[in-house]
């Protein structure tokens, strides 16, 4: 133990002795770790925005459907309508972990104004309950827009694409023509209560109309029924446990799906981001370790005489190897601590200011607030130390294989 | 006998255009009134029955009144030239439809029922290859974007030009629907197939049957029945 401590002391002295070379190595390693920590923070922030948009803007934490809904994607969702009155909602609310539940009716419709008729996807939402489950939906509305009213006096909102193609303005009256659950066409009138904000970042459905639930139920003749219930819980990461509790409470007639199962595109996006970050991390680690390798080779070369002298006075080869490796580990550790601290500062600053990032397909940027866990920073520091030590094994081996006569004679 | 042979040879010598004109005269005469029943067979083996009355005047004026089921009662359809309208009694409004939209959620499209004259919308030639004995196969290609399909292949009786079956294709060449024409009936001296079965080739368990209960050519519909303002009256 005493020998190891002595080795570390000598290694530390060596780091301090050649300040310039050590400083350059520390800065290089520190920058690499700093960038990695910041990137991790930015990706964390971006993923949080994506998850929030999906969970609190579209799917809820889990959704309840009549059994067979997901497996029969080609069928009209109206084939899977089920009673969703107060009794059903109360039954769902009684399940542990459920904070809020809202009924929805999804349907295909023709939207007509004057002589123009377009196909669109419709979603009937409860004008009050919907925002308890998906509060982000409010942010998706352009200022002053509202989904409100009932079957006779409903106001709906459309996507900007539908607005532009039908030349809609607030207050217009839309005629909806949709097949009911039985395939027979039915008509309905809905006022234009506004439009979705021009930010279709995570909505693939460009022609979309939201109408009050009662208006949708009347249009498709599904009174007091829904095609899905969206549920909110306190912890989206515990969606699987909530799914099991809901399935047990509702019985075999229903199926429950988590947001991860419903929003495959979001899960794919998260996975792609992780892979990209992993690739960048690998590149940074490789460059940093080659830097350490180079530095340690130079150090060994510069200290050939010194190593020869140490060997001449009886220092063992194993100790020489340990000395070089320790020196690299200390350099790696110091650089990583420095870089990690700088990275955390950068993440905190960016979180305070907010990064404006425009996801692909979006017309408006999202404000991303990066964050990083201390565990990740600790892993980065320990990883850098171990990596630096591994990178120094070859130079250390070369140093330990010198003979005193060769080493002393090299100068 | 000689006269009969001459007549037969004349029939055989009909051009594809002449066959198509005879098809149009059978399937969409200048003016008629008919009572139809459409049964839509769904994927889940359930059926839905629609009863309607259809009135036609000239090449491009058609009106339909739905009488059943109760959910469709009072609904009307109107074709005026290239425009199609659906009148919904519950909102007292007419909505413009496309020719290729489904006819009341069944497996016919609107044009199959309201735009049955093919000569105006399609150029025609004989299909390559030998047809079955006593039949002629017409290959019809759409010449207007309002045509019901991009391509139709029709099997007709060589002598009468009565349709036997049809295949209806998208621009991509994909088979969308296929039809069989059967049960030739004499409606007040006018013979035509009284039953058309249309199979949805994209959802092969689905098909719809359109049966003509009555078909009367001796009508004189007033043009005022074919204007938007008359819908719902």
Coordinates of C-alpha atoms in Angstrom, one line a residue:
Chain A
X1 CA 0.0 0.0 0.0
X2 CA 2.9 2.3 0.9
X3 CA 4.5 1.5 -2.4
X4 CA 1.3 2.4 -4.3
X5 CA 1.0 5.7 -2.5
X6 CA 4.7 6.4 -3.2
X7 CA 4.1 5.6 -6.9
X8 CA 1.1 8.0 -6.9
X9 CA 3.2 10.8 -5.3
X10 CA 5.9 10.4 -7.8
X11 CA 3.4 10.4 -10.6
X12 CA 1.7 13.5 -9.3
X13 CA 5.1 15.2 -9.0
X14 CA 5.8 14.3 -12.7
X15 CA 2.5 15.8 -13.7
X16 CA 3.3 19.1 -12.0
X17 CA 6.9 19.0 -13.2
X18 CA 6.1 19.3 -16.8
X19 CA 3.4 21.9 -16.5
X20 CA 3.1 22.9 -20.1
X21 CA 2.6 19.4 -21.5
X22 CA 0.3 18.5 -18.6
X23 CA -1.8 21.7 -19.2
X24 CA -2.3 20.9 -22.9
X25 CA -3.3 17.4 -22.1
X26 CA -5.7 18.5 -19.3
X27 CA -7.3 21.1 -21.6
X28 CA -7.8 18.6 -24.4
X29 CA -9.3 16.0 -22.1
X30 CA -11.3 18.6 -20.2
X31 CA -12.8 19.9 -23.4
X32 CA -13.8 16.4 -24.6
X33 CA -15.5 15.6 -21.3
X34 CA -17.1 19.1 -21.1
X35 CA -18.6 18.7 -24.6
X36 CA -19.8 15.2 -23.8
X37 CA -21.5 16.3 -20.6
X38 CA -23.1 19.2 -22.4
X39 CA -24.2 17.0 -25.3
X40 CA -25.8 14.6 -22.8
X41 CA -27.5 17.5 -21.1
X42 CA -28.9 18.8 -24.4
X43 CA -30.1 15.4 -25.6
X44 CA -31.7 14.9 -22.2
X45 CA -33.5 18.2 -22.6
X46 CA -34.6 17.4 -26.2
X47 CA -35.9 14.0 -25.1
X48 CA -37.8 15.6 -22.2
X49 CA -39.5 18.0 -24.7
X50 CA -40.4 15.1 -27.1
X51 CA -41.8 13.0 -24.2
X52 CA -43.8 15.9 -22.9
X53 CA -45.2 16.6 -26.3
X54 CA -46.2 13.0 -26.8
X55 CA -47.5 12.2 -23.3
X56 CA -49.1 15.6 -22.4
X57 CA -49.9 16.7 -25.9
X58 CA -51.3 13.6 -27.6
X59 CA -51.4 10.1 -26.1
X60 CA -51.6 10.6 -22.3
X61 CA -49.6 8.2 -20.2
X62 CA -51.7 5.2 -21.3
X63 CA -54.8 4.7 -23.5
X64 CA -57.7 2.3 -23.1
X65 CA -59.4 0.8 -26.1
X66 CA -61.9 -1.9 -26.7
X67 CA -60.0 -5.2 -27.3
X68 CA -58.9 -5.6 -30.9
X69 CA -58.5 -1.9 -31.6
X70 CA -54.7 -1.9 -32.2
X71 CA -54.6 -5.3 -34.0
X72 CA -57.3 -4.2 -36.5
X73 CA -55.7 -1.0 -37.7
X74 CA -57.5 -1.2 -41.1
X75 CA -60.9 -1.1 -39.5
X76 CA -62.6 2.1 -38.7
X77 CA -62.1 3.1 -35.1
X78 CA -65.8 3.5 -34.9
X79 CA -66.1 -0.3 -34.9
X80 CA -64.5 -0.2 -31.5
X81 CA -66.7 2.3 -29.7
X82 CA -67.6 1.5 -26.1
X83 CA -69.7 3.2 -23.4
X84 CA -67.7 6.0 -21.8
X85 CA -70.2 7.7 -19.6
X86 CA -69.6 8.8 -16.0
X87 CA -69.7 5.2 -14.6
X88 CA -66.8 4.1 -16.9
X89 CA -64.8 7.2 -16.1
X90 CA -65.3 6.7 -12.4
X91 CA -64.1 3.1 -12.7
X92 CA -60.9 4.2 -14.4
X93 CA -60.3 7.0 -11.9
X94 CA -60.6 4.5 -9.1
X95 CA -57.5 2.7 -10.3
X96 CA -54.4 3.5 -8.2
X97 CA -52.1 6.0 -9.9
X98 CA -54.8 7.5 -12.3
X99 CA -54.8 11.3 -12.0
X100 CA -57.2 12.1 -14.8
X101 CA -59.1 10.4 -17.7
X102 CA -60.7 11.8 -20.8
X103 CA -62.9 10.1 -23.5
X104 CA -62.2 10.7 -27.2
X105 CA -63.8 9.7 -30.5
X106 CA -61.5 9.3 -33.5
X107 CA -63.2 9.4 -36.9
X108 CA -62.6 10.0 -40.6
X109 CA -64.6 12.8 -42.1
X110 CA -65.2 15.0 -45.1
X111 CA -65.0 18.7 -44.3
X112 CA -66.9 21.0 -46.6
X113 CA -67.1 24.7 -47.0
X114 CA -69.0 26.2 -49.9
X115 CA -68.0 24.1 -52.9
X116 CA -64.8 22.6 -51.5
X117 CA -64.7 19.2 -49.7
X118 CA -61.6 17.7 -48.2
X119 CA -61.0 14.5 -46.3
X120 CA -59.7 14.9 -42.8
X121 CA -59.1 13.0 -39.6
X122 CA -61.3 14.1 -36.8
X123 CA -60.9 13.8 -33.1
X124 CA -63.8 14.5 -30.7
X125 CA -62.4 15.7 -27.4
X126 CA -64.0 16.7 -24.1
X127 CA -63.5 20.5 -23.9
X128 CA -62.7 20.2 -20.1
X129 CA -61.3 16.8 -19.3
X130 CA -59.0 16.7 -22.3
X131 CA -56.8 19.4 -20.9
X132 CA -56.5 17.6 -17.5
X133 CA -54.9 14.7 -19.4
X134 CA -53.1 16.6 -22.1
X135 CA -52.4 20.1 -20.9
X136 CA -49.9 20.6 -23.7
X137 CA -52.9 20.7 -26.2
X138 CA -53.5 24.3 -25.0
X139 CA -50.1 25.2 -26.2
X140 CA -50.8 23.7 -29.6
X141 CA -53.7 26.1 -30.1
X142 CA -53.1 29.5 -31.7
X143 CA -54.0 32.4 -29.4
X144 CA -57.7 32.7 -28.8
X145 CA -58.6 29.4 -30.3
X146 CA -61.0 27.1 -28.5
X147 CA -62.7 23.7 -28.8
X148 CA -66.0 24.2 -26.9
X149 CA -69.7 23.8 -26.9
X150 CA -71.8 20.7 -27.6
X151 CA -73.5 18.8 -30.4
X152 CA -75.5 21.7 -31.6
X153 CA -73.3 24.7 -30.9
X154 CA -69.8 23.2 -31.2
X155 CA -66.7 25.1 -32.0
X156 CA -63.7 23.1 -33.4
X157 CA -60.1 23.8 -34.5
X158 CA -58.3 22.7 -37.6
X159 CA -54.7 22.4 -38.6
X160 CA -53.2 25.3 -40.6
X161 CA -53.1 23.1 -43.7
X162 CA -56.9 22.5 -43.6
X163 CA -57.4 26.2 -42.8
X164 CA -55.3 27.2 -45.8
X165 CA -56.9 24.7 -48.3
X166 CA -60.4 25.6 -47.3
X167 CA -59.7 29.4 -46.8
X168 CA -61.1 29.2 -43.3
X169 CA -61.4 32.0 -40.9
X170 CA -62.7 32.0 -37.3
X171 CA -66.5 32.0 -37.2
X172 CA -67.0 30.1 -40.4
X173 CA -69.3 27.2 -40.4
X174 CA -68.0 23.8 -41.4
X175 CA -70.1 20.9 -42.7
X176 CA -68.8 17.5 -41.7
X177 CA -69.9 14.4 -43.5
X178 CA -68.8 11.2 -42.0
X179 CA -69.8 7.5 -42.1
X180 CA -71.3 6.5 -38.8
X181 CA -70.3 3.3 -37.0
X182 CA -72.5 1.4 -39.4
X183 CA -71.1 3.0 -42.6
X184 CA -74.1 5.2 -43.3
X185 CA -73.2 8.8 -44.0
X186 CA -74.2 11.5 -41.5
X187 CA -73.9 15.2 -41.5
X188 CA -72.9 17.7 -38.8
X189 CA -72.2 21.4 -38.4
X190 CA -69.3 22.8 -36.4
X191 CA -68.2 26.4 -36.1
X192 CA -64.5 27.3 -36.6
X193 CA -63.3 28.2 -33.1
X194 CA -59.7 28.7 -34.3
X195 CA -56.7 26.8 -35.4
X196 CA -53.8 24.7 -34.2
X197 CA -50.6 26.7 -33.9
X198 CA -48.3 26.5 -36.8
X199 CA -46.1 23.9 -35.2
X200 CA -46.7 20.4 -36.4
X201 CA -43.5 19.0 -34.9
X202 CA -44.9 15.7 -33.9
X203 CA -48.1 15.5 -35.8
X204 CA -48.0 13.5 -39.0
X205 CA -51.7 14.2 -39.7
X206 CA -51.7 17.4 -41.6
X207 CA -55.5 17.5 -42.2
X208 CA -56.9 17.3 -38.7
X209 CA -59.9 18.7 -37.0
X210 CA -60.7 18.7 -33.3
X211 CA -64.4 19.0 -32.4
X212 CA -66.2 18.8 -29.1
X213 CA -66.8 15.2 -28.0
X214 CA -70.6 15.6 -28.1
X215 CA -70.5 16.9 -31.7
X216 CA -68.3 13.9 -32.8
X217 CA -70.6 11.5 -30.9
X218 CA -73.7 12.9 -32.7
X219 CA -71.9 12.8 -36.1
X220 CA -70.9 9.2 -35.9
X221 CA -74.0 8.2 -33.9
X222 CA -72.0 6.9 -30.9
X223 CA -74.0 8.5 -28.1
X224 CA -72.2 8.5 -24.7
X225 CA -69.5 6.3 -26.3
X226 CA -65.8 6.7 -27.0
X227 CA -63.2 5.0 -29.2
X228 CA -60.5 5.6 -26.6
X229 CA -59.9 6.9 -23.1
X230 CA -56.6 8.7 -22.5
X231 CA -55.3 8.5 -18.9
X232 CA -52.8 10.7 -17.0
X233 CA -50.7 9.5 -14.1
X234 CA -48.1 11.1 -11.9
X235 CA -45.2 9.0 -13.2
X236 CA -45.0 8.4 -17.0
X237 CA -42.0 6.1 -16.4
X238 CA -44.3 3.8 -14.4
X239 CA -46.7 3.4 -17.4
X240 CA -46.2 -0.4 -17.5
X241 CA -47.4 -0.9 -13.9
X242 CA -50.4 1.4 -14.5
X243 CA -51.2 -0.6 -17.7
X244 CA -51.3 -3.8 -15.6
X245 CA -53.5 -2.3 -12.9
X246 CA -56.0 -0.9 -15.5
X247 CA -56.2 -4.2 -17.4
X248 CA -56.9 -6.0 -14.2
X249 CA -59.6 -3.5 -13.2
X250 CA -61.3 -3.3 -16.7
X251 CA -61.3 -7.0 -17.6
X252 CA -60.6 -8.8 -20.9
X253 CA -63.0 -6.6 -23.0
X254 CA -60.4 -3.9 -23.0
X255 CA -56.8 -3.4 -23.9
X256 CA -54.4 -0.8 -22.4
X257 CA -51.4 0.6 -24.2
X258 CA -48.6 2.8 -22.9
X259 CA -47.4 5.9 -24.6
X260 CA -44.3 4.0 -25.7
X261 CA -46.5 1.4 -27.5
X262 CA -48.7 4.1 -29.1
X263 CA -46.1 6.6 -30.2
X264 CA -43.6 4.4 -31.9
X265 CA -42.2 7.4 -33.9
X266 CA -41.3 9.0 -30.6
X267 CA -39.6 5.9 -29.2
X268 CA -37.7 5.6 -32.5
X269 CA -36.6 9.2 -32.3
X270 CA -35.4 8.7 -28.7
X271 CA -33.5 5.6 -29.8
X272 CA -31.9 7.4 -32.7
X273 CA -30.8 10.2 -30.5
X274 CA -29.2 7.7 -28.1
X275 CA -27.4 6.0 -30.9
X276 CA -26.1 9.3 -32.3
X277 CA -24.9 10.4 -28.9
X278 CA -23.2 7.0 -28.4
X279 CA -21.4 7.5 -31.7
X280 CA -20.3 11.0 -30.9
X281 CA -19.1 9.8 -27.5
X282 CA -17.1 7.1 -29.1
X283 CA -15.4 9.5 -31.4
X284 CA -14.5 11.9 -28.6
X285 CA -13.2 9.1 -26.4
X286 CA -11.0 7.7 -29.2
X287 CA -9.5 11.2 -30.0
X288 CA -8.9 11.9 -26.3
X289 CA -7.3 8.5 -25.7
X290 CA -5.0 8.9 -28.7
X291 CA -4.1 12.3 -27.3
X292 CA -3.2 10.6 -24.0
X293 CA -1.3 7.8 -25.8
X294 CA 0.7 10.4 -27.7
X295 CA 1.5 12.5 -24.6
X296 CA 2.6 9.5 -22.6
X297 CA 4.9 8.3 -25.5
X298 CA 6.5 11.7 -25.6
X299 CA 6.9 11.7 -21.9
X300 CA 8.6 8.2 -21.9
X301 CA 10.8 9.4 -24.8
X302 CA 11.8 12.6 -22.9
X303 CA 12.5 10.7 -19.7
X304 CA 14.5 7.8 -21.2
X305 CA 17.7 8.8 -19.2
X306 CA 15.6 9.3 -16.0
X307 CA 14.0 5.8 -16.5
X308 CA 17.5 4.3 -17.1
X309 CA 18.8 5.9 -13.9
X310 CA 15.8 4.6 -12.0
X311 CA 16.4 1.1 -13.3
X312 CA 20.1 1.4 -12.6
X313 CA 19.4 2.1 -8.9
X314 CA 17.1 -0.9 -8.7
X315 CA 13.6 0.3 -9.5
X316 CA 11.6 -2.7 -10.8
X317 CA 10.1 -2.8 -14.3
X318 CA 6.7 -3.3 -12.7
X319 CA 7.1 0.0 -10.8
X320 CA 8.1 1.9 -14.0
X321 CA 5.0 0.5 -15.7
X322 CA 2.8 1.5 -12.7
X323 CA 4.4 5.0 -12.6
X324 CA 3.6 5.8 -16.3
X325 CA 0.1 4.4 -16.0
X326 CA -0.6 6.3 -12.8
X327 CA 0.6 9.5 -14.3
X328 CA -1.8 9.0 -17.3
X329 CA -4.7 8.1 -14.9
X330 CA -4.1 11.3 -12.9
X331 CA -4.0 13.4 -16.0
X332 CA -7.2 11.8 -17.2
X333 CA -8.9 12.2 -13.9
X334 CA -7.9 15.8 -13.4
X335 CA -8.9 16.7 -17.0
X336 CA -12.2 14.9 -16.7
X337 CA -13.0 16.6 -13.3
X338 CA -12.2 19.9 -14.9
X339 CA -14.2 19.2 -18.0
X340 CA -17.1 17.7 -16.1
X341 CA -17.4 20.7 -13.9
X342 CA -17.2 23.0 -16.9
X343 CA -19.8 20.9 -18.7
X344 CA -22.2 21.0 -15.7
X345 CA -21.8 24.8 -15.6
X346 CA -22.6 25.0 -19.3
X347 CA -25.7 22.8 -18.8
X348 CA -26.9 24.9 -15.9
X349 CA -26.4 28.1 -17.9
X350 CA -28.2 26.7 -21.0
X351 CA -31.0 25.4 -18.8
X352 CA -31.5 28.9 -17.4
X353 CA -31.4 30.6 -20.8
X354 CA -33.2 27.8 -22.7
X355 CA -32.0 26.5 -26.1
X356 CA -34.1 27.2 -29.1
X357 CA -34.1 24.0 -31.2
X358 CA -36.3 23.4 -34.3
X359 CA -37.2 19.7 -34.7
X360 CA -37.3 18.4 -38.3
X361 CA -40.6 19.3 -39.9
X362 CA -41.5 22.0 -37.3
X363 CA -42.0 25.6 -38.3
X364 CA -41.4 26.9 -34.8
X365 CA -38.6 26.0 -32.4
X366 CA -38.9 24.3 -29.1
X367 CA -37.3 25.7 -26.0
X368 CA -35.1 22.9 -24.7
X369 CA -33.7 23.1 -21.1
X370 CA -30.7 20.7 -20.8
X371 CA -30.1 18.7 -17.6
X372 CA -27.6 16.1 -16.7
X373 CA -27.4 13.6 -13.8
X374 CA -24.4 13.6 -11.4
X375 CA -24.2 9.9 -12.0
X376 CA -23.5 10.5 -15.7
X377 CA -20.8 13.1 -14.8
X378 CA -19.2 10.7 -12.3
X379 CA -19.3 7.9 -14.9
X380 CA -17.6 10.3 -17.4
X381 CA -14.8 11.1 -14.9
X382 CA -14.2 7.5 -13.9
X383 CA -14.4 6.5 -17.6
X384 CA -11.8 9.1 -18.6
X385 CA -9.4 8.0 -15.8
X386 CA -9.7 4.3 -16.7
X387 CA -9.5 5.2 -20.4
X388 CA -6.3 7.3 -19.9
X389 CA -4.7 4.5 -17.9
X390 CA -5.5 2.0 -20.6
X391 CA -4.1 4.3 -23.3
X392 CA -0.9 4.6 -21.3
X393 CA -0.3 0.9 -21.1
X394 CA 1.7 0.7 -24.3
X395 CA 4.0 3.7 -23.5
X396 CA 4.4 2.3 -20.0
X397 CA 5.2 -1.2 -21.4
X398 CA 7.9 0.4 -23.7
X399 CA 9.3 2.3 -20.8
X400 CA 9.4 -0.9 -18.6
X401 CA 11.2 -2.9 -21.3
X402 CA 14.2 -0.6 -21.5
X403 CA 17.5 -1.8 -20.2
X404 CA 19.5 0.7 -18.0
X405 CA 22.5 0.6 -20.3
X406 CA 20.4 1.3 -23.4
X407 CA 18.4 4.0 -21.7
X408 CA 21.5 5.8 -20.3
X409 CA 23.3 5.4 -23.6
X410 CA 20.5 6.9 -25.6
X411 CA 21.5 10.4 -24.7
Chain B
X1 CA -81.6 -17.9 -92.2
X2 CA -79.5 -15.8 -94.5
X3 CA -80.8 -12.7 -92.8
X4 CA -80.0 -14.1 -89.4
X5 CA -76.4 -15.0 -90.5
X6 CA -76.0 -11.5 -91.8
X7 CA -77.2 -10.0 -88.6
X8 CA -74.8 -12.2 -86.6
X9 CA -71.9 -11.2 -88.7
X10 CA -72.8 -7.6 -88.2
X11 CA -72.9 -8.1 -84.5
X12 CA -69.5 -9.8 -84.5
X13 CA -68.1 -6.9 -86.6
X14 CA -69.0 -4.3 -84.0
X15 CA -66.2 -2.0 -83.1
X16 CA -65.2 -1.6 -79.4
X17 CA -66.6 1.9 -79.5
X18 CA -70.0 0.5 -80.7
X19 CA -69.9 -2.1 -78.0
X20 CA -69.3 0.5 -75.3
X21 CA -72.2 2.7 -76.7
X22 CA -74.5 -0.3 -76.5
X23 CA -73.3 -1.0 -72.9
X24 CA -74.1 2.6 -72.0
X25 CA -77.5 2.4 -73.5
X26 CA -78.2 -0.7 -71.4
X27 CA -76.6 0.5 -68.1
X28 CA -77.4 4.2 -68.3
X29 CA -80.2 5.0 -70.7
X30 CA -81.1 8.6 -71.6
X31 CA -83.9 8.7 -69.0
X32 CA -85.2 6.3 -66.5
X33 CA -86.6 5.9 -63.0
X34 CA -85.6 2.9 -61.0
X35 CA -85.9 1.4 -57.5
X36 CA -82.7 -0.1 -56.2
X37 CA -81.6 -2.0 -53.1
X38 CA -78.0 -2.1 -52.1
X39 CA -76.8 -4.7 -49.6
X40 CA -73.3 -3.9 -48.2
X41 CA -71.5 -6.9 -46.8
X42 CA -68.9 -6.0 -44.2
X43 CA -65.7 -7.6 -43.0
X44 CA -67.4 -8.8 -39.8
X45 CA -70.1 -10.7 -41.9
X46 CA -72.8 -8.1 -41.0
X47 CA -74.8 -6.5 -43.7
X48 CA -76.4 -3.1 -44.2
X49 CA -79.3 -2.6 -46.6
X50 CA -80.0 0.6 -48.4
X51 CA -83.2 1.3 -50.4
X52 CA -83.3 4.1 -52.9
X53 CA -85.0 5.6 -55.9
X54 CA -83.0 6.9 -58.8
X55 CA -84.0 9.3 -61.6
X56 CA -81.9 10.1 -64.7
X57 CA -82.3 12.7 -67.4
X58 CA -79.9 13.1 -70.3
X59 CA -76.2 12.3 -70.1
X60 CA -75.4 14.1 -66.8
X61 CA -78.4 14.6 -64.6
X62 CA -79.1 12.0 -61.9
X63 CA -80.8 12.2 -58.6
X64 CA -81.2 9.6 -55.8
X65 CA -83.5 9.5 -52.8
X66 CA -82.7 7.2 -49.9
X67 CA -85.6 5.6 -48.2
X68 CA -83.9 3.1 -45.8
X69 CA -82.2 2.5 -43.4
X70 CA -83.8 5.0 -41.0
X71 CA -80.4 6.6 -40.5
X72 CA -80.2 7.4 -44.3
X73 CA -83.9 8.2 -44.9
X74 CA -84.2 11.7 -46.4
X75 CA -80.7 11.8 -47.7
X76 CA -80.4 12.6 -51.4
X77 CA -77.7 12.7 -54.0
X78 CA -77.5 14.8 -57.1
X79 CA -75.3 14.7 -60.1
X80 CA -75.2 17.9 -62.2
X81 CA -72.6 17.5 -65.0
X82 CA -69.3 16.7 -63.3
X83 CA -70.6 17.8 -59.9
X84 CA -71.9 15.4 -57.3
X85 CA -73.8 16.6 -54.2
X86 CA -75.0 14.8 -51.1
X87 CA -77.9 16.3 -49.2
X88 CA -78.1 15.7 -45.5
X89 CA -81.6 16.3 -44.1
X90 CA -80.5 16.7 -40.4
X91 CA -78.4 19.8 -41.3
X92 CA -80.4 20.8 -44.4
X93 CA -77.2 21.2 -46.4
X94 CA -75.7 19.7 -49.5
X95 CA -72.0 18.7 -49.5
X96 CA -70.0 18.3 -52.7
X97 CA -68.5 14.8 -53.2
X98 CA -66.0 13.3 -55.5
X99 CA -66.8 10.6 -58.1
X100 CA -64.4 8.2 -56.6
X101 CA -65.7 8.4 -53.0
X102 CA -67.5 5.3 -51.7
X103 CA -71.2 5.2 -52.3
X104 CA -72.9 5.2 -48.9
X105 CA -70.0 3.3 -47.3
X106 CA -70.5 0.4 -49.7
X107 CA -68.1 -1.0 -52.3
X108 CA -69.4 0.9 -55.3
X109 CA -68.0 4.4 -55.8
X110 CA -70.3 7.3 -56.5
X111 CA -69.6 7.3 -60.2
X112 CA -70.5 3.6 -60.5
X113 CA -74.0 4.5 -59.7
X114 CA -74.3 8.1 -60.8
X115 CA -72.0 8.2 -63.7
X116 CA -72.6 4.9 -65.5
X117 CA -72.0 6.2 -69.0
X118 CA -68.5 5.2 -70.0
X119 CA -68.3 6.5 -73.5
X120 CA -67.8 10.1 -72.4
X121 CA -65.1 9.4 -69.9
X122 CA -63.1 6.5 -71.4
X123 CA -61.3 5.7 -74.7
X124 CA -61.8 2.0 -75.6
X125 CA -60.0 -0.7 -77.5
X126 CA -60.2 -4.5 -77.6
X127 CA -58.1 -6.2 -74.9
X128 CA -55.2 -8.1 -76.3
X129 CA -55.6 -11.9 -76.4
X130 CA -58.5 -14.2 -77.3
X131 CA -61.7 -13.7 -75.4
X132 CA -63.8 -16.6 -74.2
X133 CA -66.3 -17.9 -76.8
X134 CA -69.2 -15.5 -77.4
X135 CA -67.6 -12.7 -75.4
X136 CA -65.7 -9.5 -76.2
X137 CA -63.3 -7.9 -73.8
X138 CA -63.1 -4.1 -73.8
X139 CA -60.1 -2.3 -72.3
X140 CA -61.2 1.2 -71.3
X141 CA -58.7 3.9 -70.3
X142 CA -59.8 7.1 -68.6
X143 CA -59.6 10.2 -70.7
X144 CA -60.8 12.7 -68.0
X145 CA -59.7 13.1 -64.4
X146 CA -63.4 12.9 -63.4
X147 CA -63.7 9.3 -64.6
X148 CA -64.7 6.8 -62.0
X149 CA -61.5 4.7 -62.5
X150 CA -58.2 5.0 -64.4
X151 CA -58.8 1.7 -66.3
X152 CA -61.8 -0.6 -66.7
X153 CA -61.8 -4.0 -68.3
X154 CA -65.3 -5.2 -69.3
X155 CA -66.4 -8.6 -70.4
X156 CA -69.5 -8.2 -72.6
X157 CA -71.7 -10.6 -74.4
X158 CA -70.6 -10.5 -78.0
X159 CA -74.1 -10.4 -79.5
X160 CA -76.0 -8.1 -77.0
X161 CA -73.1 -6.1 -75.4
X162 CA -74.7 -7.1 -72.1
X163 CA -72.0 -6.8 -69.4
X164 CA -70.9 -10.1 -67.7
X165 CA -68.1 -8.9 -65.5
X166 CA -65.7 -6.0 -64.9
X167 CA -62.4 -5.1 -63.4
X168 CA -61.7 -1.6 -62.1
X169 CA -58.1 -0.4 -61.7
X170 CA -56.2 2.5 -60.2
X171 CA -53.6 4.5 -62.1
X172 CA -50.9 2.3 -60.4
X173 CA -52.4 -0.7 -62.1
X174 CA -53.8 -2.0 -58.8
X175 CA -57.1 -3.8 -59.0
X176 CA -59.5 -1.9 -56.8
X177 CA -62.8 -3.6 -57.5
X178 CA -64.3 -6.4 -59.6
X179 CA -68.0 -6.7 -60.6
X180 CA -70.2 -9.4 -61.9
X181 CA -73.5 -8.6 -63.7
X182 CA -76.2 -11.2 -63.5
X183 CA -80.0 -11.9 -63.4
X184 CA -81.0 -10.3 -66.7
X185 CA -84.6 -9.2 -66.3
X186 CA -87.2 -7.7 -68.5
X187 CA -88.4 -4.4 -67.0
X188 CA -91.4 -3.2 -68.9
X189 CA -89.9 -4.5 -72.2
X190 CA -86.3 -3.4 -71.4
X191 CA -83.8 -6.1 -70.7
X192 CA -80.8 -5.5 -68.6
X193 CA -78.8 -7.2 -65.7
X194 CA -80.9 -6.7 -62.5
X195 CA -78.0 -7.5 -60.1
X196 CA -74.5 -6.1 -59.9
X197 CA -72.1 -7.5 -57.3
X198 CA -69.1 -5.4 -56.6
X199 CA -66.2 -6.9 -54.7
X200 CA -63.7 -4.7 -52.9
X201 CA -60.4 -6.1 -53.9
X202 CA -58.5 -4.1 -51.2
X203 CA -60.6 -5.7 -48.4
X204 CA -61.6 -8.9 -50.0
X205 CA -64.2 -9.9 -47.4
X206 CA -66.2 -6.9 -48.4
X207 CA -68.6 -6.7 -51.3
X208 CA -71.9 -4.9 -52.1
X209 CA -74.8 -6.1 -54.2
X210 CA -77.0 -3.6 -56.1
X211 CA -80.3 -5.1 -57.2
X212 CA -82.8 -3.3 -59.4
X213 CA -86.4 -3.9 -58.2
X214 CA -88.0 -1.8 -60.9
X215 CA -86.7 0.0 -63.9
X216 CA -88.9 2.2 -66.0
X217 CA -87.8 4.0 -69.2
X218 CA -91.2 5.5 -69.8
X219 CA -90.8 8.6 -67.6
X220 CA -90.4 12.2 -68.4
X221 CA -88.5 13.8 -65.5
X222 CA -88.7 17.6 -65.3
X223 CA -85.2 19.3 -65.4
X224 CA -86.2 21.2 -62.2
X225 CA -85.6 17.9 -60.3
X226 CA -81.9 18.2 -61.0
X227 CA -81.1 21.5 -59.4
X228 CA -79.5 22.1 -56.0
X229 CA -82.4 24.2 -54.7
X230 CA -84.8 21.2 -55.1
X231 CA -82.8 19.0 -52.8
X232 CA -84.7 18.3 -49.6
X233 CA -88.1 19.2 -51.1

